[in-house]
Amino acid sequence: MAPSSETATVRVLCQKLLLSGNQPGTLQWLIGSPFFPPFTVVSTFRCIHHHSLDFQQESDDLRKLLPKGFEVIGGLIVGDSDAEKSAVEAVRAARRLRKHLSEGGELDDEKIVGASCDVGTGTIHFFISKTEKATKLEPVASVVYEDKSGKYLWENGCLLHCELPMKLPFYFPASSPSDSKEKFSEAVDAVVTQFKEPCAVYIAETLKKASGDVPKPVVLRGKDLGFGADASNINRLPAADLVSDIKMLSCSHFCQNSKTAAAVNSAENADKIHISVLINRSEKSPTSGAPVAEYFPAMEEARLIVVDLNLDVLTYAPKDLPLMHAVSNLVIPALVDQLYSLKKIILPYLLMEHPQLRIYHFNPPGVLHPITTIYELNYGETEMKQVDVRKSLHLRLGLPLDRPLLRTANALDLSVIDDSRSNVKKRGSILLKDVHIGIPSSGVSEGVASLIQGSYEYYHYLQDGFDDSGWGCAYRSLQTIISWFRLQHYTSIAVPSHREIQQTLVEIGDKDPSFIGSREWIGAIELSFVLDKLLGVSCKIMNFRSGSELPEKCREIAMHFENQGTPIMIGGGVLAYTLLGVDYDEGSGDCAFLILDPHYTGSEDHKKIVNGGWCGWKKAVDSKGKSFFLQNKFYNLLLPQRPNMV
């Protein structure tokens, strides 16, 4: 039972409650879960059909986007100083949306959250609406903004994934093409009925490939499943090693207990259970008999159409939820909703070429839980129709419009996962990723750290059996930079070798043909030419007459990491380094630079690299008055800019 509003606490798990780009009157949906304490806000989606009052389209969009296990628990409006008036409007909109999502017209007597953000001050006021008939909202006195919210979600919960490809045939009279939509709808309804038939079989198995014992698959039969239960009232089960009654088996049966804290902070690393769907037509019959074939002659000429459908659903469940309830009240309803969503998209094209529909799951930054999208593969990723779809999703989720966060290459990989460290194989060697994570602090006591955004691979001397010691540091820094653009999915080109970099500079006319295969140094200008040619990336170059000038530009460099987030190449004489961040105390002027050193010649040993100072903070001026940057050397910084794309 939900607590009374006098004692209710709104808990906010999402990092950013207000989405960027909000205008007065903007409505956001507050997303929670029936499995969490009441009034717990997990995420927030912008309503993009608010002004047109198209709640049907809004509900269709959210039904596709939001995984089962999460639900709309309220609304927030960016309004004026009358907080309660705006919150009342948010509550009314949220209740209308909930009715459309449930496809029922009955009263919504759940307690839900209404919130208002004052445009002038940015202050957010929360209220509770007890019932749909209530005319007055109750203010909430206690609002808690949680830390480590991702850990809360994934230590206690898991994902259930189900893929179901099918070919759906149906017939309609050749003389009456208008009947095709009705016949297709009947065929879809028949599939929905099969999901709940006693002969339906659901096989659950782990998606993790661990070195230890893997739980055996579990078979759930349709005749044993219960449907329509209120998720919040389902009894939870304690973890148990041996369970004889399948009804007492919880989702935790397939979850690992030996994960590190860092491994459970995202959906990508969450425990996953794979569900397969089968129809058992060969169960033993109480009476024996010969096989029977039935023949139904067509009364007139008929036409056959076969529709390819590939269902792919992802749902969230607490680990202590009974597995049978997770399947019957999460997975199966998700399959039904997605099937109807696909039907709605295909219907206008039923007698033409069918759209090639593909489901993808994403976990974009700032959103704690996965989202699901349906893309039409008839259009390339750079075609305007597909770009417009992604722009709409970016707008709804409050994602920046200059970062490709929802391209197909960003989709969650839900195949069998190996628990080993996620290194990347490249040309026979193993490349370390994100080696700066976990390094000691900078030593700037009151500093604010501004760091690279996203992942990169560490390139350094002697990798791939190629001896570039003494001349290849800028090449290696360039390779690290290009790896960043690859891993953020701005490009799919392979990271170029030294020779390929040289060939590019010759092709654009910057170097003579004799440059290919040489051991000549390159600098910031050459790097900018290569990035422009291969990736279409423009760069800003900052020049310094002395190393002592770098701290003076620390604030400007920090803004680069805040706004662009790309790695920077530092060149000085014949040396080059990769800059991954700065830590700057604006009050004292004290600062430190996070340096990734390409001059390292050892093995891919993370501990050795960090302990040896090959990746770490370098103070502008240390306690002995020494500086990492030489005072009498000319330096230049290459600052790659993000392409403006989604």
Coordinates of C-alpha atoms in Angstrom, one line a residue, residues 59 77 81 93 108 162 187 195 236 245 251 255 269-270 294 308 330 369 424 472 564:
S59 CA 0.7 6.4 -25.8
I77 CA 5.3 20.8 -16.3
S81 CA 4.9 30.7 -10.2
A93 CA -2.3 14.8 -18.5
D108 CA -7.3 5.6 -12.4
C162 CA 12.9 -12.6 -25.9
A187 CA -4.0 -13.6 -38.0
F195 CA 0.9 -16.9 -26.4
R236 CA 8.7 -11.9 -3.8
D245 CA 8.6 -26.3 -7.2
C251 CA 14.7 -14.6 -11.5
C255 CA 21.7 -14.1 -11.9
N269 CA 26.3 -5.2 -17.7
A270 CA 23.1 -6.3 -16.0
E294 CA -8.4 -31.5 -42.6
D308 CA 7.8 -11.4 -41.9
L330 CA 6.1 -8.8 -18.4
H369 CA 17.1 1.9 -18.1
V424 CA 39.5 -5.1 -28.3
G472 CA 55.7 7.7 -34.1
Q564 CA 33.2 18.5 -27.1

